[in-house]
mmCIF file of C-alpha atoms in Angstrom:
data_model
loop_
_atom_site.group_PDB
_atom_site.id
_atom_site.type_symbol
_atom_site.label_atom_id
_atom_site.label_comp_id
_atom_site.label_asym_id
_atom_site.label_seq_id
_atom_site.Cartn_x
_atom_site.Cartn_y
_atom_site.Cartn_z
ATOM 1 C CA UNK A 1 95.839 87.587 114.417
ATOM 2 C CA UNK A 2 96.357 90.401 117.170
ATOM 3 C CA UNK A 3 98.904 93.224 115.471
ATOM 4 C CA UNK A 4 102.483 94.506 117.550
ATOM 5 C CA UNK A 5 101.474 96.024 120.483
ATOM 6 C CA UNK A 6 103.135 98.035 122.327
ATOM 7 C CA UNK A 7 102.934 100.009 126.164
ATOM 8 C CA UNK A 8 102.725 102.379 127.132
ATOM 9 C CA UNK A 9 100.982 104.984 124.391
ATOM 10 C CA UNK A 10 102.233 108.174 126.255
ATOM 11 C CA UNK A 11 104.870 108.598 128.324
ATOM 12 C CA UNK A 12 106.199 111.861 130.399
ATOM 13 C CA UNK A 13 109.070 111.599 131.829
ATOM 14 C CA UNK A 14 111.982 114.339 133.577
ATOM 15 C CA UNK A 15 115.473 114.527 132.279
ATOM 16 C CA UNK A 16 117.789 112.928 133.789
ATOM 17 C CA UNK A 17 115.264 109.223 134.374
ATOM 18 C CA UNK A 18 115.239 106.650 132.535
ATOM 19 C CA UNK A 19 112.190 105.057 130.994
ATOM 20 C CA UNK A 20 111.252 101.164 129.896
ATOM 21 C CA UNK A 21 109.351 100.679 126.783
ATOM 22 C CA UNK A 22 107.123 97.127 125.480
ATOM 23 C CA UNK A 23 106.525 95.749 122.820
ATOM 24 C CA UNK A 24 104.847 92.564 122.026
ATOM 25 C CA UNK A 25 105.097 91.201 118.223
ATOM 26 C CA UNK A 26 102.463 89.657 116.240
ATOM 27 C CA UNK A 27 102.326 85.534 117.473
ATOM 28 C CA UNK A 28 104.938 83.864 115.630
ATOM 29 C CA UNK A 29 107.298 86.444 115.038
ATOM 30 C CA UNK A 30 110.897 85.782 116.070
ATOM 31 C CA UNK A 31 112.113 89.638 115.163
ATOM 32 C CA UNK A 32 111.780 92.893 117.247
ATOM 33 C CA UNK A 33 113.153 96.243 115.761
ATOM 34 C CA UNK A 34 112.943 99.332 117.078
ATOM 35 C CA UNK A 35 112.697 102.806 115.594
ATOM 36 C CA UNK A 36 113.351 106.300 117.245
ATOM 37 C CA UNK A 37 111.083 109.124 115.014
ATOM 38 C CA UNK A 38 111.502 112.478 114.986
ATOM 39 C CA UNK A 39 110.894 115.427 113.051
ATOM 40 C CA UNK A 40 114.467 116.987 112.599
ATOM 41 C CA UNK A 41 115.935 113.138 111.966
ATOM 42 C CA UNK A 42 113.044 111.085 110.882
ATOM 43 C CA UNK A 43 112.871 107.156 111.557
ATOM 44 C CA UNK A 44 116.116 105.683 112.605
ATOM 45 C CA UNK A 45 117.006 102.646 113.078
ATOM 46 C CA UNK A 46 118.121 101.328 117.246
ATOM 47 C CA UNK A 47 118.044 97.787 117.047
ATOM 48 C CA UNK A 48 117.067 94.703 116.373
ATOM 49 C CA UNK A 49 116.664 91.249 118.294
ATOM 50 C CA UNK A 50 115.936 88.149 116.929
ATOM 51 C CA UNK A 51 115.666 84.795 119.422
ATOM 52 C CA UNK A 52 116.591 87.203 122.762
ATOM 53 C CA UNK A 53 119.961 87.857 120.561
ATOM 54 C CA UNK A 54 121.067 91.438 119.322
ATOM 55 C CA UNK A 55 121.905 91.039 115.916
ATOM 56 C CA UNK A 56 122.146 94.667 114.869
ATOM 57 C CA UNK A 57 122.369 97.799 116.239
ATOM 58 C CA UNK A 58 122.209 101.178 114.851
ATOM 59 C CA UNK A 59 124.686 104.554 115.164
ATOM 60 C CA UNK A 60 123.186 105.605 119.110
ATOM 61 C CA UNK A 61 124.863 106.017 122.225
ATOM 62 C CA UNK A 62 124.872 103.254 124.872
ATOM 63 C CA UNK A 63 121.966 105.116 126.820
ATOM 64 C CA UNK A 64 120.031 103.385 124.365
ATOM 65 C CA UNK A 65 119.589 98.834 125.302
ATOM 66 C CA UNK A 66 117.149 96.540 125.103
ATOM 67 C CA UNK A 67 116.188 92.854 125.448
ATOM 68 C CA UNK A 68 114.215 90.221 124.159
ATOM 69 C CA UNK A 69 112.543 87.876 125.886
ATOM 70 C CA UNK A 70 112.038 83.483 125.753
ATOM 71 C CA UNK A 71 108.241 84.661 124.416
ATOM 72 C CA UNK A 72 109.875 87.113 121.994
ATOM 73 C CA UNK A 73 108.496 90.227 123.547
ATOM 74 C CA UNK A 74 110.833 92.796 123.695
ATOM 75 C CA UNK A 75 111.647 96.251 125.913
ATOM 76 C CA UNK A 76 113.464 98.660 125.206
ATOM 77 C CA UNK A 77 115.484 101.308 128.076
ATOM 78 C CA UNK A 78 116.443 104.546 127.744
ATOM 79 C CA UNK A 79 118.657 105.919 130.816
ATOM 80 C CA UNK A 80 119.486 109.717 131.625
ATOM 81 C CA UNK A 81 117.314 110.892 129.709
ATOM 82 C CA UNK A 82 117.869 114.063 127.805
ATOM 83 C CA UNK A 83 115.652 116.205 125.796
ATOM 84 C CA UNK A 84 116.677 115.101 122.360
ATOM 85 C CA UNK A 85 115.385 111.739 123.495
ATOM 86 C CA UNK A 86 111.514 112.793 122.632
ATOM 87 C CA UNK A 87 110.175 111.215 119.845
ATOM 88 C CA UNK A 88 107.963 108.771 118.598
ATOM 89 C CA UNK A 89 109.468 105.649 119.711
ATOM 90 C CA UNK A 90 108.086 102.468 117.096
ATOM 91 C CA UNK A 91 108.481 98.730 117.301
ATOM 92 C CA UNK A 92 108.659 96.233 114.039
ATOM 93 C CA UNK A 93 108.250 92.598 114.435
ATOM 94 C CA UNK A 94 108.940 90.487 111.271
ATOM 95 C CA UNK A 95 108.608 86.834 110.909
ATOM 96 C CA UNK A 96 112.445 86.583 110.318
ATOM 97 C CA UNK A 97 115.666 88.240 111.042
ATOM 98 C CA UNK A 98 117.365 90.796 109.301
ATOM 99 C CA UNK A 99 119.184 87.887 106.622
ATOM 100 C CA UNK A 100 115.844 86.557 105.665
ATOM 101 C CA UNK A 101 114.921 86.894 102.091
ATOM 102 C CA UNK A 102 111.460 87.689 102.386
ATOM 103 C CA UNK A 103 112.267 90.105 105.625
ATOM 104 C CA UNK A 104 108.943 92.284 106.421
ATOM 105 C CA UNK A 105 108.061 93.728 108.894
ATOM 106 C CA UNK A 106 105.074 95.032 110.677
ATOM 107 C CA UNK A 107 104.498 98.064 113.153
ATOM 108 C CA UNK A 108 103.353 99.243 116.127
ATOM 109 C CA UNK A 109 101.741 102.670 116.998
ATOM 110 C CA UNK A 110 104.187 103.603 118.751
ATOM 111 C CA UNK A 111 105.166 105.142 121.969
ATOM 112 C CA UNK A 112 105.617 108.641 122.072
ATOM 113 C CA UNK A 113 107.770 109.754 125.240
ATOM 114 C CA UNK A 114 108.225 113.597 126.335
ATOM 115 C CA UNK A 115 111.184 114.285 128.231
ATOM 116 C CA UNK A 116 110.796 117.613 130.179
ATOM 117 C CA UNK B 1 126.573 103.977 103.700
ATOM 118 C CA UNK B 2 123.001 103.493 102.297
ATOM 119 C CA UNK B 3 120.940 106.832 101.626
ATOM 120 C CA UNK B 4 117.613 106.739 100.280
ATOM 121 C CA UNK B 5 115.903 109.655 99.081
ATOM 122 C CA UNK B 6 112.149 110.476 98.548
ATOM 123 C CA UNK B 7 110.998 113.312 96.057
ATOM 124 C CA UNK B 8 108.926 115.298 96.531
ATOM 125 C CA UNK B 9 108.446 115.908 99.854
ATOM 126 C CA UNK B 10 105.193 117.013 100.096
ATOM 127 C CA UNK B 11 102.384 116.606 97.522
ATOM 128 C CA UNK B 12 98.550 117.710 96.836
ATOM 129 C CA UNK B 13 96.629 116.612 94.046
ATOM 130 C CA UNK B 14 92.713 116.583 93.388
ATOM 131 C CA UNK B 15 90.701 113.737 94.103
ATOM 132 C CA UNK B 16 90.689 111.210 91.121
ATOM 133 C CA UNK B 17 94.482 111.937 89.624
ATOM 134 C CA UNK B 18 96.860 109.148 89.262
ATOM 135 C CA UNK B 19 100.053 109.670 91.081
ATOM 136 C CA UNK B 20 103.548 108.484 91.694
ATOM 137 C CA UNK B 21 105.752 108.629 94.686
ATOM 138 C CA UNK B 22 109.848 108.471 93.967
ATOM 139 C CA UNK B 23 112.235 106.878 95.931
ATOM 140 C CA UNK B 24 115.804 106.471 95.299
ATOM 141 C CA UNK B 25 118.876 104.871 97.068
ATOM 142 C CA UNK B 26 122.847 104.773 96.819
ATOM 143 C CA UNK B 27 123.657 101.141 96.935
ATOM 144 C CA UNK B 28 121.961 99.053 94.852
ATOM 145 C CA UNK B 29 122.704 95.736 97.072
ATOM 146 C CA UNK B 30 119.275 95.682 98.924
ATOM 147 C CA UNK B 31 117.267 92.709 99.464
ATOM 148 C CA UNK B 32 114.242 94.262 99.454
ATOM 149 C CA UNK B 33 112.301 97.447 99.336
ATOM 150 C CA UNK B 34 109.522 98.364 101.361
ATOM 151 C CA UNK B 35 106.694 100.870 101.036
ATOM 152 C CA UNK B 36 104.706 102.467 104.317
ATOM 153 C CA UNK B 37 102.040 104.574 105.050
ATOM 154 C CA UNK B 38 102.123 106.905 108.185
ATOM 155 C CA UNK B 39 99.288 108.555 109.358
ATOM 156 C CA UNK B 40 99.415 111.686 111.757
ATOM 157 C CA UNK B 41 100.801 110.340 115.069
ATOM 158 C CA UNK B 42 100.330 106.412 114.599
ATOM 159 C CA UNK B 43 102.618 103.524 113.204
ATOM 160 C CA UNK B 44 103.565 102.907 110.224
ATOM 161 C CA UNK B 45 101.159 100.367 107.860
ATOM 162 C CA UNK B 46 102.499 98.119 105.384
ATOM 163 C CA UNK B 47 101.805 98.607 101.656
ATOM 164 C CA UNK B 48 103.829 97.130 99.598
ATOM 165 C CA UNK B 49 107.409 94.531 99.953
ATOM 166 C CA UNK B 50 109.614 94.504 96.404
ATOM 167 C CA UNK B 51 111.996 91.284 97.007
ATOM 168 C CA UNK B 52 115.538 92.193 95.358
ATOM 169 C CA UNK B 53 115.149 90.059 92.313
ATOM 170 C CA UNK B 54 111.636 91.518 91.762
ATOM 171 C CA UNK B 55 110.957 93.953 89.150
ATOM 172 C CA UNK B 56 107.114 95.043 90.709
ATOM 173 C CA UNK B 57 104.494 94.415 93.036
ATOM 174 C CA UNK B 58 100.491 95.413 92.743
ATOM 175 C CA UNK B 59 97.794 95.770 95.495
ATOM 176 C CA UNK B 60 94.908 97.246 94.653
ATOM 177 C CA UNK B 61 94.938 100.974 93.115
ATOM 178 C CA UNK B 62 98.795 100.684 94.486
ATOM 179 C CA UNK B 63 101.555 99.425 92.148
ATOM 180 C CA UNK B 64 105.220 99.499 93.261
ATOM 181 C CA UNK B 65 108.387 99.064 90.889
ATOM 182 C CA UNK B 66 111.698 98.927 91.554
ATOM 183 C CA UNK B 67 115.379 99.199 89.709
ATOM 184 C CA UNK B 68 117.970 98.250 91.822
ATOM 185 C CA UNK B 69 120.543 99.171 88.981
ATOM 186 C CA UNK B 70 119.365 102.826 88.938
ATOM 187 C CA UNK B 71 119.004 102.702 92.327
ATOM 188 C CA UNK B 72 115.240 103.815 92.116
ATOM 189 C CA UNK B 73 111.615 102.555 93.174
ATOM 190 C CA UNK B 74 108.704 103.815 92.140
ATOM 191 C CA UNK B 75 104.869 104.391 94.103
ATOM 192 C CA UNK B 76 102.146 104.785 91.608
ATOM 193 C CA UNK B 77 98.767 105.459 93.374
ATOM 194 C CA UNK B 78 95.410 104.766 90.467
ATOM 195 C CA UNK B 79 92.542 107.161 90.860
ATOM 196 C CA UNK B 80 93.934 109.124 94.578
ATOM 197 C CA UNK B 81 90.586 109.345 96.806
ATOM 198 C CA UNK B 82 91.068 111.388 100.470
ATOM 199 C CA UNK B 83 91.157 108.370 102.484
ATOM 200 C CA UNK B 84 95.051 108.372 100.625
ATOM 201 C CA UNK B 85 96.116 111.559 102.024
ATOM 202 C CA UNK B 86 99.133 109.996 104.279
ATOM 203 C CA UNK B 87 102.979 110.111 104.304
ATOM 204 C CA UNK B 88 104.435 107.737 102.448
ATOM 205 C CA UNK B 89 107.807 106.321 103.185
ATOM 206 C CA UNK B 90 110.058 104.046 101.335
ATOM 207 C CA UNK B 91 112.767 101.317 103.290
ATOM 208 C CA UNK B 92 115.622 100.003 101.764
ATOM 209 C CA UNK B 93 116.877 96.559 103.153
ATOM 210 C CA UNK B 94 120.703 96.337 104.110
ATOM 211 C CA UNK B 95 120.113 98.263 107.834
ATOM 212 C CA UNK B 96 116.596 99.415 106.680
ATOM 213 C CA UNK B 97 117.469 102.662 105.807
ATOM 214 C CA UNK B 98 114.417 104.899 105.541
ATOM 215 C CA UNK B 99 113.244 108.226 103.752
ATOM 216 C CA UNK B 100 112.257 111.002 105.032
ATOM 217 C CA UNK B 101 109.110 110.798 103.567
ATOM 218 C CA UNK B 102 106.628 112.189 101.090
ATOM 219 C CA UNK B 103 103.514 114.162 102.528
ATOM 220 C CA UNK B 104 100.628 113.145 100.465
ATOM 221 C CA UNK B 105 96.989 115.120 100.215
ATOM 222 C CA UNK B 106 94.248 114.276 98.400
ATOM 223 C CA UNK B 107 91.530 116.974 98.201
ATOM 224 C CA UNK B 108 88.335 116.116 97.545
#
């Protein structure tokens, strides 16, 4: 079974644009999280979508959205970019939402974006 | 609000030693805990899920525990070979709440 997947690897970008990140889950899985990574903060958590639906979101300004799709892929946007936005940017997909009992998830390699 | 912990943050140890990785966390209402391991510049891998009313789980040379009433999970790693050297993180479940982190190297 192919793992998460996401596009692009590496991503330049100017501040001030915005950007559009993928991520396709493993087949089967109904869950997309994302993660923003970065030295100074570590892994935090965005959001996460579960059947196209937000179900949670994490503490980040409204720069930050994303959607999920009928085949449960996911993207996530990032508008006016600003330098504090580079990081490693990681998808999760899981099987089942956040209330499942046996919630686990697996990752992508991530995206890592470089706002200049 | 959940905050998890990982001690130490960085670690070195000869090839061969046993080893174990701490994690700890504030509120003990978690469904699960999960362990990682992050290699330089890639994803995170999957080690190890602890369901809430689970007391350990074993894969290979890895065994994890947990005690949600101390609020503390345990990593041990049997007989460290290089191929370990990795960060490991810990994720609690309410709002996966991550650590920062422990930054493991295994010389040969």
């Amino acid at each position: 079974k192919a793992g998460v997947t996401q596009t692009p690897r590496y991503l330049i970008k100017t501040r001030g644009q915005q950007v559009t990140l993928s991520c396709s889950p493993i087949s089967g899985h109904r869950s997309v999280s994302w993660y923003q990574q970065t030295p100074g903060q570590g892994l935090q958590f965005l959001f996460e979508y579960f059947s196209e639906t937000q179900r949670n979101k994490g503490n980040f300004p409204g720069r930050f959205s994303g959607r999920q799709f009928s085949n449960s892929r996911s993207e996530m946007n990032v508008s006016t970019l600003e330098l504090g936005d580079s990081a490693l940017y990681l998808c999760a997909s899981s099987p089942e939402g956040f209330g499942g009992t046996s919630y686990e998830q697996y990752f992508g390699p991530g995206t890592r974006l470089t706002v200049t | 609000k959940q905050e998890v912990t990982q001690i130490p943050a960085a670690l070195s140890v000869p090839e061969g030693e046993n080893l174990v990785l701490n994690c700890s966390f504030t509120d003990s209402a978690i469904y699960n805990l999960q362990w990682f391991r992050q290699d330089p510049g890639k994803g995170l891998t999957s080690l190890l899920l602890i369901q809430s009313s689970q007391r350990e789980q074993t894969s290979g040379r890895l065994n994890a525990s947990l005690d949600k009433s101390s609020g503390r999970s345990t990593l041990y790693i049997a007989a460290s070979q290089p191929g370990d050297s990795a960060t490991y993180l810990c994720a609690v479940r309410v709002g996966m709440r991550f650590g920062a982190g422990t930054r493991l190297t295994v010389k040969p």
